[in-house]
mmCIF file of C-alpha atoms and ligand atoms in Angstrom:
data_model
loop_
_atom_site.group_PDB
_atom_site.id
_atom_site.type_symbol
_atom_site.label_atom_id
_atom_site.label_comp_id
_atom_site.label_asym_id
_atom_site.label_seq_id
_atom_site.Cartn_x
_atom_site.Cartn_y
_atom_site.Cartn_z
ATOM 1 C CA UNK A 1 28.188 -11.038 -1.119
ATOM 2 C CA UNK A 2 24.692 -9.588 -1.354
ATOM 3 C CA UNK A 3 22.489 -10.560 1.378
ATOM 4 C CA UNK A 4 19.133 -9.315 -0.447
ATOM 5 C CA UNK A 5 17.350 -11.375 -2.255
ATOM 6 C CA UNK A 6 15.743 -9.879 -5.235
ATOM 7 C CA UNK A 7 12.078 -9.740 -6.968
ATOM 8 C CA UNK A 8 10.782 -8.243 -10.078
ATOM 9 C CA UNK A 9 7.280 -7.945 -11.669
ATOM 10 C CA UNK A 10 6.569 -9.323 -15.674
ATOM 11 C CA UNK A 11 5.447 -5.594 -16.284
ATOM 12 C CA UNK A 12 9.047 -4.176 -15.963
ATOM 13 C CA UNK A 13 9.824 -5.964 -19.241
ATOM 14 C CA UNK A 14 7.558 -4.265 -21.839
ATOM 15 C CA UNK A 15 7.370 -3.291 -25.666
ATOM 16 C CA UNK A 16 8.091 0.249 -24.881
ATOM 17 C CA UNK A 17 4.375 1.431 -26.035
ATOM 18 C CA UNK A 18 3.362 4.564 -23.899
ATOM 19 C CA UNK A 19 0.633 6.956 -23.814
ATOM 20 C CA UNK A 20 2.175 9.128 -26.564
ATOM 21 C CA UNK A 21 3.074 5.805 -29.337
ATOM 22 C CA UNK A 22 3.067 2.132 -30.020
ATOM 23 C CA UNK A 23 4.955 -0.710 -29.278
ATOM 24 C CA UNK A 24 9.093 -0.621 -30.241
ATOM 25 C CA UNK A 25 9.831 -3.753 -28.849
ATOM 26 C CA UNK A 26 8.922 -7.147 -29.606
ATOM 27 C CA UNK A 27 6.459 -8.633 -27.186
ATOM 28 C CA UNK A 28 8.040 -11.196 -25.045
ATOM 29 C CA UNK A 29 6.488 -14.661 -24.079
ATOM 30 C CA UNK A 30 5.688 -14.904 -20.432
ATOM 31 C CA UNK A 31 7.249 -18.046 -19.797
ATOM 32 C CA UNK A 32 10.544 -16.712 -21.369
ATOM 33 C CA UNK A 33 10.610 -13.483 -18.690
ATOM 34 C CA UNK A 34 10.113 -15.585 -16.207
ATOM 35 C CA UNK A 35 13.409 -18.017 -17.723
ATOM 36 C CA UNK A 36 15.175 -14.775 -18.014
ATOM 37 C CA UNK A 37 14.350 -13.158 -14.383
ATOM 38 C CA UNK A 38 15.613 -16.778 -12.705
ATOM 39 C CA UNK A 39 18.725 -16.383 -14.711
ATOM 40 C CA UNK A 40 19.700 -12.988 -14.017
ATOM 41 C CA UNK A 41 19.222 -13.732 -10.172
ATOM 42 C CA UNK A 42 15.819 -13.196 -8.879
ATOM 43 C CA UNK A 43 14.223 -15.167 -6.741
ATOM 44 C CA UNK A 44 10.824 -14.127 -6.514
ATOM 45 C CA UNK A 45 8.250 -12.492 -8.959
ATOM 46 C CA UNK A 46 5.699 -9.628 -8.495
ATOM 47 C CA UNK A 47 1.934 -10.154 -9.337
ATOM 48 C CA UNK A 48 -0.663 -8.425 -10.700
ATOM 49 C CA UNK A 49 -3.603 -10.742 -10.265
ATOM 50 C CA UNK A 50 -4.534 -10.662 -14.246
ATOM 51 C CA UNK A 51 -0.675 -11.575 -14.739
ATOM 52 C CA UNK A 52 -1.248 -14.901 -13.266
ATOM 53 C CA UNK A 53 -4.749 -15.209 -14.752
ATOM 54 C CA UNK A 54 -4.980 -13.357 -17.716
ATOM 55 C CA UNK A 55 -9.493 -12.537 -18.489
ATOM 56 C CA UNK A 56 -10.137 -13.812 -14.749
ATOM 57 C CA UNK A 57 -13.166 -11.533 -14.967
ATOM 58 C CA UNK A 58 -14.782 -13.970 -17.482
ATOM 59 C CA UNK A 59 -13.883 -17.100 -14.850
ATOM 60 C CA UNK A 60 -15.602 -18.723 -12.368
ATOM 61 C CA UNK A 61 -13.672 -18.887 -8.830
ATOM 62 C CA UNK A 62 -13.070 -22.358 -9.288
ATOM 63 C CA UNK A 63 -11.345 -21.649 -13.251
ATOM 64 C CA UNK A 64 -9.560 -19.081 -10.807
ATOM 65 C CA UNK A 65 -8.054 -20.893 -8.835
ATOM 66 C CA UNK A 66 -7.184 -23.822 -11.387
ATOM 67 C CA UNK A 67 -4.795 -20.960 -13.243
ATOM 68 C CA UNK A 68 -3.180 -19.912 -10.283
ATOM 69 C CA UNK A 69 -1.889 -23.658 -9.942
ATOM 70 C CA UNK A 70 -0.553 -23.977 -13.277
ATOM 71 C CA UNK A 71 1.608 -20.379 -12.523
ATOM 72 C CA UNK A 72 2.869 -21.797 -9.336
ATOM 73 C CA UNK A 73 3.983 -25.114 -11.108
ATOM 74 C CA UNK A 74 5.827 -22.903 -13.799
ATOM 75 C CA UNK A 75 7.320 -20.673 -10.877
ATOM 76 C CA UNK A 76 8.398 -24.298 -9.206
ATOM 77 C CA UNK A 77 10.033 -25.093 -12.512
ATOM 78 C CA UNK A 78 12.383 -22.341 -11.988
ATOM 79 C CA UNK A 79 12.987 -22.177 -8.447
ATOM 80 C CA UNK A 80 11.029 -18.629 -8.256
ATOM 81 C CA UNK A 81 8.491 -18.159 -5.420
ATOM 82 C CA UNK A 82 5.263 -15.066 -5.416
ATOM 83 C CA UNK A 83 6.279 -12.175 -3.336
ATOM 84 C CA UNK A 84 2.580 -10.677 -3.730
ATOM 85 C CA UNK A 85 -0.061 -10.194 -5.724
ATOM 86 C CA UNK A 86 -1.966 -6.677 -6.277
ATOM 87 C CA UNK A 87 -5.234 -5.914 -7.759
ATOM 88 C CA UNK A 88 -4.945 -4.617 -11.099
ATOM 89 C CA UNK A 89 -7.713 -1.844 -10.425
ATOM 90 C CA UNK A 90 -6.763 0.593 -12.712
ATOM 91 C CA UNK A 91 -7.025 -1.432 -16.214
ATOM 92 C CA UNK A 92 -10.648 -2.492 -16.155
ATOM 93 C CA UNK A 93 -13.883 -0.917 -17.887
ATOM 94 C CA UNK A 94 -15.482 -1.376 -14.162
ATOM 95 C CA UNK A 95 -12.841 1.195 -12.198
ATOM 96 C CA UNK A 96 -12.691 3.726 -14.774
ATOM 97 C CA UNK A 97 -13.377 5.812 -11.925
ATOM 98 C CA UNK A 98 -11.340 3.795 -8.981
ATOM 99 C CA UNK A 99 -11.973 0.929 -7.141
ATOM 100 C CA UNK A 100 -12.670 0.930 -3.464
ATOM 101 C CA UNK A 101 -13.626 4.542 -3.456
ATOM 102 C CA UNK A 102 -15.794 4.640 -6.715
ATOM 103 C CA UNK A 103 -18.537 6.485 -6.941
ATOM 104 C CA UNK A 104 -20.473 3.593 -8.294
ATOM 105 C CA UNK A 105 -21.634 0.973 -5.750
ATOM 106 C CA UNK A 106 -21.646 -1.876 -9.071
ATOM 107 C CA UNK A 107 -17.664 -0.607 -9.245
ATOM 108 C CA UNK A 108 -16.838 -0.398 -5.334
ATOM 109 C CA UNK A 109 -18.326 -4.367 -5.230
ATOM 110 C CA UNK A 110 -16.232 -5.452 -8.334
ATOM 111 C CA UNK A 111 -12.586 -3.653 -6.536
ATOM 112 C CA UNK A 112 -13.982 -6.277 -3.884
ATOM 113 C CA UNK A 113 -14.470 -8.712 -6.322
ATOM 114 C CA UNK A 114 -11.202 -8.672 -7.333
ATOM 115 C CA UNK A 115 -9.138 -8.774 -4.317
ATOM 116 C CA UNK A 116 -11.030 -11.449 -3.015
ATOM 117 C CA UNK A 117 -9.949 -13.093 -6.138
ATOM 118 C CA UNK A 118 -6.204 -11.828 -5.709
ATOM 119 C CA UNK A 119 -6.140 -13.352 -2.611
ATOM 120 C CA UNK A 120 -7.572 -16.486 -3.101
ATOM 121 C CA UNK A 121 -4.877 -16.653 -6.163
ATOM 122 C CA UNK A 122 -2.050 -15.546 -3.440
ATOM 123 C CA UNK A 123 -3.220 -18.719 -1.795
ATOM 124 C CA UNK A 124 -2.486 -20.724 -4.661
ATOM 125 C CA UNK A 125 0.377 -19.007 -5.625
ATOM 126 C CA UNK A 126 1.785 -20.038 -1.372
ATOM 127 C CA UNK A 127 2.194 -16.430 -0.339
ATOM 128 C CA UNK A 128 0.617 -14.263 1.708
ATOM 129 C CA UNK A 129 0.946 -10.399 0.624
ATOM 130 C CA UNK A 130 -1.411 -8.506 -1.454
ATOM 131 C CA UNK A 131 -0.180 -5.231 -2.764
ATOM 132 C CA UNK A 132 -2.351 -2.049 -3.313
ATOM 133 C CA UNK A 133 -1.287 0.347 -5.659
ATOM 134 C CA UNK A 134 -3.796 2.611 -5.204
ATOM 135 C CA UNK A 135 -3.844 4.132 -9.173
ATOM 136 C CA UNK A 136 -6.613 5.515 -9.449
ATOM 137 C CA UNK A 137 -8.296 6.639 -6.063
ATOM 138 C CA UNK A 138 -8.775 9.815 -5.334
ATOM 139 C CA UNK A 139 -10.306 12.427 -7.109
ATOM 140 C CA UNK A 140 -9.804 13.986 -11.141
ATOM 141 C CA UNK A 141 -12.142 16.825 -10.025
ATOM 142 C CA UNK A 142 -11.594 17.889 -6.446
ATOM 143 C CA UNK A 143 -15.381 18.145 -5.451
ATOM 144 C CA UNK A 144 -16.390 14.745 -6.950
ATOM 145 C CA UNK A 145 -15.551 12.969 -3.873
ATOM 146 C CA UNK A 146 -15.266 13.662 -0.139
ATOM 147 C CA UNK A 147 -11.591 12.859 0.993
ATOM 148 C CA UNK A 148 -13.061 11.632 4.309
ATOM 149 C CA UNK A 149 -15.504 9.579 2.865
ATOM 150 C CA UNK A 150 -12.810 8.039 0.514
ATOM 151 C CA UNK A 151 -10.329 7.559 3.147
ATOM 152 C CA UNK A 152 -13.026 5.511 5.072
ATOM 153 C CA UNK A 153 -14.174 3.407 2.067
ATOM 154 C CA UNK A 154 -10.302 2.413 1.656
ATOM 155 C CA UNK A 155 -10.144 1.519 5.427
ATOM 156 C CA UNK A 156 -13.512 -0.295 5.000
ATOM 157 C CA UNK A 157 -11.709 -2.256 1.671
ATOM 158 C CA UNK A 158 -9.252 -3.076 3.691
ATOM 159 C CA UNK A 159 -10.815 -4.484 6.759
ATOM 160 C CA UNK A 160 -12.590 -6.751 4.278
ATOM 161 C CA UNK A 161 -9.575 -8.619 2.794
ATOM 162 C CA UNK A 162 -8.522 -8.953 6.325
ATOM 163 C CA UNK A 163 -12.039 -10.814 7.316
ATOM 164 C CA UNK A 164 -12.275 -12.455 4.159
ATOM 165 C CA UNK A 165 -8.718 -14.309 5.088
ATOM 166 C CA UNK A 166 -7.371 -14.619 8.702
ATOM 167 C CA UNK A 167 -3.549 -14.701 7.350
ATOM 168 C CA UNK A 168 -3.189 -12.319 4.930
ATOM 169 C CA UNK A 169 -0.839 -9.354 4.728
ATOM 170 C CA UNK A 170 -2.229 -6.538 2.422
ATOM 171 C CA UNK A 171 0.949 -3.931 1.655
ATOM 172 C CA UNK A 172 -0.002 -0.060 0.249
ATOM 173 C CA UNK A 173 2.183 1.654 -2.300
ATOM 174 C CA UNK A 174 1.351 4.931 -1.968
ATOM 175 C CA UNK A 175 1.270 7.543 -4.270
ATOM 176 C CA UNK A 176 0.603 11.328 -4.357
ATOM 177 C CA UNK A 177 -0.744 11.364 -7.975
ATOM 178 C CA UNK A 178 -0.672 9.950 -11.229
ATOM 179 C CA UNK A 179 -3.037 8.624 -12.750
ATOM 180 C CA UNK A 180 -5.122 9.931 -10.368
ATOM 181 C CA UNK A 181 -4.748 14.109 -9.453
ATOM 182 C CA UNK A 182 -5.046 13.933 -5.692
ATOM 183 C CA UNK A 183 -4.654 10.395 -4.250
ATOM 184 C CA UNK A 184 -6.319 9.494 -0.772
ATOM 185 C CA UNK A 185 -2.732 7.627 0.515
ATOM 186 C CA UNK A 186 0.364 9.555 -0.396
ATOM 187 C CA UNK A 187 3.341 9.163 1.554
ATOM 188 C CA UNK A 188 4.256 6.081 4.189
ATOM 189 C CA UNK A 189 2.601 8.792 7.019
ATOM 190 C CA UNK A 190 -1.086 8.090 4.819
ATOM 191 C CA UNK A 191 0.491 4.008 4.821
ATOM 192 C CA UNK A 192 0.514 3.693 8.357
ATOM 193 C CA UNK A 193 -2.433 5.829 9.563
ATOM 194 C CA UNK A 194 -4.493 4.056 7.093
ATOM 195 C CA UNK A 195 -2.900 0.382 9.147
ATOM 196 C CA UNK A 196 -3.845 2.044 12.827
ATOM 197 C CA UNK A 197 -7.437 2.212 11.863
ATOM 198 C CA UNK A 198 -7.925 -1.404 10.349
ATOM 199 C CA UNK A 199 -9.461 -3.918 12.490
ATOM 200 C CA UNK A 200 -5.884 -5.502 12.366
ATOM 201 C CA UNK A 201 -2.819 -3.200 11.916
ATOM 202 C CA UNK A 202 -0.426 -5.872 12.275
ATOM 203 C CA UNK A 203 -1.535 -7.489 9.169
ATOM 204 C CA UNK A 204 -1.536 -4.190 7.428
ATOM 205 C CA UNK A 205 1.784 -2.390 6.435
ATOM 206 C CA UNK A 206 3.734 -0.639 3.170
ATOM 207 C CA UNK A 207 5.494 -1.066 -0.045
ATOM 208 C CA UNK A 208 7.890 1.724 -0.406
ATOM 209 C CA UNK A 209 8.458 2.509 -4.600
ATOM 210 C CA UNK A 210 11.558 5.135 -4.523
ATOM 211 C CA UNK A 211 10.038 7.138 -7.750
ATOM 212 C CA UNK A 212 6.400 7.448 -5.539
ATOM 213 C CA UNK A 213 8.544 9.191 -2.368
ATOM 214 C CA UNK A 214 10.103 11.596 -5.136
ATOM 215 C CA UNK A 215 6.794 12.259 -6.637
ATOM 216 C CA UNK A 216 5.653 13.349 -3.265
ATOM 217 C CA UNK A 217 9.323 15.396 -2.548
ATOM 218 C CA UNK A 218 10.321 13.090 -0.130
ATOM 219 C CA UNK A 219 13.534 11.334 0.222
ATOM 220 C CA UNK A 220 12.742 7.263 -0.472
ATOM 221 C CA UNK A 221 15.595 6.756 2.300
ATOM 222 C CA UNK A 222 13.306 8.589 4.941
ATOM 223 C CA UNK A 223 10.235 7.261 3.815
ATOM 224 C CA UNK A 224 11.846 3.588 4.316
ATOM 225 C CA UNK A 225 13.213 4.767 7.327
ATOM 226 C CA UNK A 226 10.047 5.907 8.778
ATOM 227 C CA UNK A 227 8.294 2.767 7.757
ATOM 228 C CA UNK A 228 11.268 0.567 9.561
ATOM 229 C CA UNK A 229 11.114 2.138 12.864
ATOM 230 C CA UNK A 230 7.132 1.091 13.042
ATOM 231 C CA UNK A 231 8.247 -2.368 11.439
ATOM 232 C CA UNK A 232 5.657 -1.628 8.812
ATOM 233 C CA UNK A 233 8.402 -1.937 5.625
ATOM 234 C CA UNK A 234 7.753 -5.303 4.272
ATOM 235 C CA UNK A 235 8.318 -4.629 0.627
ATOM 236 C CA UNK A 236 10.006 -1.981 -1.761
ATOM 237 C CA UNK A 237 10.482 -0.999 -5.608
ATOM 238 C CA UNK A 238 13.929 0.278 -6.324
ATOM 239 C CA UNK A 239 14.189 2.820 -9.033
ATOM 240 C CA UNK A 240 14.588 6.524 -9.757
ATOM 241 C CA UNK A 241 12.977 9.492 -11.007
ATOM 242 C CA UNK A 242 14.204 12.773 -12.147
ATOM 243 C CA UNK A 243 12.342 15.174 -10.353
ATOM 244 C CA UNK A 244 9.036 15.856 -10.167
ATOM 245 C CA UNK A 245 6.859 14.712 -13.081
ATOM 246 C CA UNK A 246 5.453 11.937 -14.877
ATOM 247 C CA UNK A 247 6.447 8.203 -12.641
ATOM 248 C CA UNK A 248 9.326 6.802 -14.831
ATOM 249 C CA UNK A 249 10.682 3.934 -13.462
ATOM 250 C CA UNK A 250 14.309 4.482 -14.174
ATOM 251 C CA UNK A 251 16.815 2.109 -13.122
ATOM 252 C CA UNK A 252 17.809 2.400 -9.917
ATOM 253 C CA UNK A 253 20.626 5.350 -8.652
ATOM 254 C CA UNK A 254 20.448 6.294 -12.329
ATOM 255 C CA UNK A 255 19.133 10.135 -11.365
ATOM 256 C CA UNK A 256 20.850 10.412 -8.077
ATOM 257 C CA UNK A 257 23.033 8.073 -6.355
ATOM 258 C CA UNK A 258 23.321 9.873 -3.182
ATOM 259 C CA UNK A 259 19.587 9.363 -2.310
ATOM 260 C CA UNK A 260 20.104 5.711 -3.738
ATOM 261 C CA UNK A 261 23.446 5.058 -1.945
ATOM 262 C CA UNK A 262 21.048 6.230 1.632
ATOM 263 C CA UNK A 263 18.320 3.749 0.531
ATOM 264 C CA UNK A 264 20.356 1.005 0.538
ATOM 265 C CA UNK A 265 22.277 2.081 3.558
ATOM 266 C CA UNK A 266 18.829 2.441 5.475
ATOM 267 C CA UNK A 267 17.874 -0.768 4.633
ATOM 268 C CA UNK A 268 21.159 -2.889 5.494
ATOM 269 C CA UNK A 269 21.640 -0.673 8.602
ATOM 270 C CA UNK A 270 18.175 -1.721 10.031
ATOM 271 C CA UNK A 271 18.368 -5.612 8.827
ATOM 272 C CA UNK A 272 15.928 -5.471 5.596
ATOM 273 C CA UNK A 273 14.964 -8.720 4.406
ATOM 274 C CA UNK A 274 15.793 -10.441 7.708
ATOM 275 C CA UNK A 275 11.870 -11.532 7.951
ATOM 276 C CA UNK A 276 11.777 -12.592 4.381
ATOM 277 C CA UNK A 277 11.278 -9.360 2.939
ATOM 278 C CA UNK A 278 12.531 -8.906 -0.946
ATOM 279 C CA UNK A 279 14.261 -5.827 -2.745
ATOM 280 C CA UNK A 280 11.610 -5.021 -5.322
ATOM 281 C CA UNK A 281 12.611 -3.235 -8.941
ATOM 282 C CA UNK A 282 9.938 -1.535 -10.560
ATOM 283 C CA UNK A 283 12.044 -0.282 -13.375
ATOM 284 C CA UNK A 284 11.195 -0.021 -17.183
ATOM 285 C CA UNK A 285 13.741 0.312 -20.567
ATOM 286 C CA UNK A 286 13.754 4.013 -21.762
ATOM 287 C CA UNK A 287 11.226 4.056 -24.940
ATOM 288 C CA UNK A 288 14.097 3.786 -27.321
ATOM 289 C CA UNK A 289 15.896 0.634 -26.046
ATOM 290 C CA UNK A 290 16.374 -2.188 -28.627
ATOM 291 C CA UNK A 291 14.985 -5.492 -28.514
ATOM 292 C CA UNK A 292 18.552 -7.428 -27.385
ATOM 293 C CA UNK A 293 18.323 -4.983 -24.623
ATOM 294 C CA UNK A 294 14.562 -5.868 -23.200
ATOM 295 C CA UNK A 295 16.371 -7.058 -19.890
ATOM 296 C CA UNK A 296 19.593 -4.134 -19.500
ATOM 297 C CA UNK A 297 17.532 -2.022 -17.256
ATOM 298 C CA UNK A 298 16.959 -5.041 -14.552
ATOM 299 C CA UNK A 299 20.682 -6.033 -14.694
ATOM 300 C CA UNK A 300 21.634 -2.642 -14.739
ATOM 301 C CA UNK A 301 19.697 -1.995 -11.351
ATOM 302 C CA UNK A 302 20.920 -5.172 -9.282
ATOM 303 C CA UNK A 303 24.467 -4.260 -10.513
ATOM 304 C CA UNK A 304 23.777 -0.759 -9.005
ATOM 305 C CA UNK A 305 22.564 -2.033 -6.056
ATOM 306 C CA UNK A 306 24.860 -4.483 -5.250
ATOM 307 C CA UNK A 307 27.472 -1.935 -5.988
ATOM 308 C CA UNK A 308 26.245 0.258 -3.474
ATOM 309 C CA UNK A 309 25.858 -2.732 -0.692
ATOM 310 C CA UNK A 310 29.735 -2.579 -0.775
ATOM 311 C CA UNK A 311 29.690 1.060 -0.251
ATOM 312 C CA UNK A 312 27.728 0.600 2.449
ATOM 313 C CA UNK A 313 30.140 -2.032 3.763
ATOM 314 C CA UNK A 314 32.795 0.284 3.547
ATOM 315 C CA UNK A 315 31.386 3.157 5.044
ATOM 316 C CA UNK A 316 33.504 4.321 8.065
ATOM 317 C CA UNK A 317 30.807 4.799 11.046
ATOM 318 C CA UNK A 318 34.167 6.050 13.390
ATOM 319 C CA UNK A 319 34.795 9.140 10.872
ATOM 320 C CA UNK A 320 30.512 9.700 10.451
ATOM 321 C CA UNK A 321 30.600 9.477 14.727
ATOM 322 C CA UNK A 322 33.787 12.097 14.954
ATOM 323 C CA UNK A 323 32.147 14.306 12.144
ATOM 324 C CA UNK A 324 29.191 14.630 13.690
ATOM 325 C CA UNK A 325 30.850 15.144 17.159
ATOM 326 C CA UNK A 326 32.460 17.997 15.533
ATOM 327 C CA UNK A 327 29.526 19.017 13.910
ATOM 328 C CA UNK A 328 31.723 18.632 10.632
ATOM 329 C CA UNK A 329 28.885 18.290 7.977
ATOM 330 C CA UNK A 330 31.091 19.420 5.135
ATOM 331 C CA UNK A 331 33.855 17.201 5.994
ATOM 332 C CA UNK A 332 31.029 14.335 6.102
ATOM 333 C CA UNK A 333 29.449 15.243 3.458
ATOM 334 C CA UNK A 334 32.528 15.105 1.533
ATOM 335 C CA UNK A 335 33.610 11.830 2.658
ATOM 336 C CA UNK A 336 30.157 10.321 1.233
ATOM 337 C CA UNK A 337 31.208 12.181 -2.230
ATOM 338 C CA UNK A 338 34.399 10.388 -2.498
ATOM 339 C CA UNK A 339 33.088 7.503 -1.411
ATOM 340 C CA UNK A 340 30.040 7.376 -4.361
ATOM 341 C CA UNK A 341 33.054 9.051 -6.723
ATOM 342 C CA UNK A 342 35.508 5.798 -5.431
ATOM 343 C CA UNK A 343 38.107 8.562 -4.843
ATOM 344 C CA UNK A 344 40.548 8.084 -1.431
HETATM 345 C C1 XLS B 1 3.387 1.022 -9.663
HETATM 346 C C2 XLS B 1 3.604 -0.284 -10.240
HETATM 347 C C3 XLS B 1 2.480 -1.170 -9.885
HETATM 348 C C4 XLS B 1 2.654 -1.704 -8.494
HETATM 349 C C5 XLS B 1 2.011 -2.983 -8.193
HETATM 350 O O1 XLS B 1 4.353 1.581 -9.213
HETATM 351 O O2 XLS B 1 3.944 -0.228 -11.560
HETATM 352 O O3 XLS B 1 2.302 -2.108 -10.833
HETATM 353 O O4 XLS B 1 3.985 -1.720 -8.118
HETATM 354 O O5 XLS B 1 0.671 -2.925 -8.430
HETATM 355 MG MG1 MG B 2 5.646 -0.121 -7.909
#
């Protein structure tokens, strides 16, 4: 029996339109994702603010907050709860060029704006993490900012939504790049050096995504890792990535199980979840997936994952300890390769 329990965002169910061609899928309803992700065995959903309340910018915060109720009455309706909500920075005419470190003070005060908003919506929604996915900040062309001035405007961002609301948790998913060239806040070591200078690191901690570690050419096992032995890993988005290119949300272990096999093994070994934390997907269907097949990708995932929770059960910690006595790496390594391969 799995002792995760499981969240998913509205965005990993899509029409399949990308940068390079339109939609291939038939839009689906938002009420009927959120139907489908109870049924499939998710407890919680991921937010982007403008998921929950769709033109917010034309709203007052009043009309804001009004929306937010009616989502939390649908969620009730199907037993789901918020994990977080994050900012959607990166889709608006006003952060064109970033939020919090835009060049434009109009732009830095609307990133504000709207994750005041976001959290007065987490409020609503009863939880009490906001989620930055920092998109777009950083630079396009290298000299346009000063990386120490950005790095201070995102610490200065931050220390604001901490002021502006004495309980809330705000979670970075970094990001080396894409869209954005050169991001400000990388890898978990950016996450949690970023947290140390807030006015309040212990409300300020990480979202590891396993595709973002890969960008960077980290393993997501040792990213997790890292963020777990500072107690700073309070959410993550399970999926893979081949190699080093464009972010592409595969399903999880899809690319290479090994390095999935030691996320999941990282995070039972050290007790994930035991505050409340959820196992995140961020996954998307390939382009060409058919319309009966909109929701494959997210069943695929948990199946992998839960697959790989009973490898993890199995694992034999007196053979690792008498390997690495030994200093019998091959032997060790082989015994994970039969393992993933279900052979002896
Ligand atoms: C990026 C995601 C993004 C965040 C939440 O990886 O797609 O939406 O997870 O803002
Ligand atoms: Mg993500």
């Amino acid at each position: 029996m799995s002792k995760f329990k499981y969240s998913v965002g509205p965005w990993n169910v899509h029409n399949g339109a990308d940068t390079y061609g339109p939609p291939v899928r038939k839009e689906i309803e938002f009420e009927e994702k959120i139907r489908a992700f109870a049924e499939i065995g998710f407890s919680a959903i991921q937010f982007h603010d403008d998921d929950v309340v769709p033109n917010m910018n034309d709203l007052s915060e009043e009309e804001i907050k009004s929306e937010a109720r009616k989502m939390k009455a649908l969620l009730d309706n199907y037993n789901l709860v918020a994990e977080f909500v994050a900012p959607r920075l990166w889709m608006d005419p006003h952060t064109i060029e970033g939020g919090f470190m835009s060049t434009s003070k109009k732009d830095r005060e609307f990133a504000m704006w709207r994750s005041y908003r976001s959290i007065d919506i987490a409020h609503e929604l009863g939880c009490d993490k906001i989620v930055l996915w920092l998109a777009r900040e950083g630079t396009l062309c290298a000299e346009s900012k000063s990386p120490v001035e950005a790095t201070k405007q995102l610490i200065e961002a931050i220390n604001g939504m901490l002021t502006y609301d004495k309980n809330i948790k705000v979670l970075i998913e970094p990001k080396p790049n894409e869209p954005i060239d050169r991001s400000i806040c990388g890898t978990m070591g950016h996450v949690l050096a970023v947290s140390a200078a807030t006015i309040d690191p212990s409300r300020v901690g990480g979202l590891m995504e396993s595709a973002h570690a890969v960008l960077a050419g980290l393993d997501p096992s040792h990213e997790m890792g890292f963020a777990m032995a500072m107690n700073k890993l309070w959410g993550v988005h399970l999926n893979d990535q081949n190699g080093m290119k464009f972010d592409q949300d595969k399903s999880f272990g899809v690319e290479n199980l090994r390095q999935a096999f030691n996320q999941v093994k990282v995070l039972k070994e050290n007790n994930y979840g035991a505050c409340g934390e959820y196992v995140g997907l961020d996954v998307k269907a390939m382009r060409t997936t058919v319309d009966k097949d909109s929701y494959t990708h997210l069943e695929n995932s948990l199946k992998i994952v839960k697959a790989l929770e009973e490898k993890v059960n199995r694992f034999d910690y007196e053979y690792q300890k008498k390997c690495v006595e030994t200093r019998d790496f091959e032997a060790l390594e082989m015994y994970v390769m039969n393992l993933l391969m279900g052979i002896g």
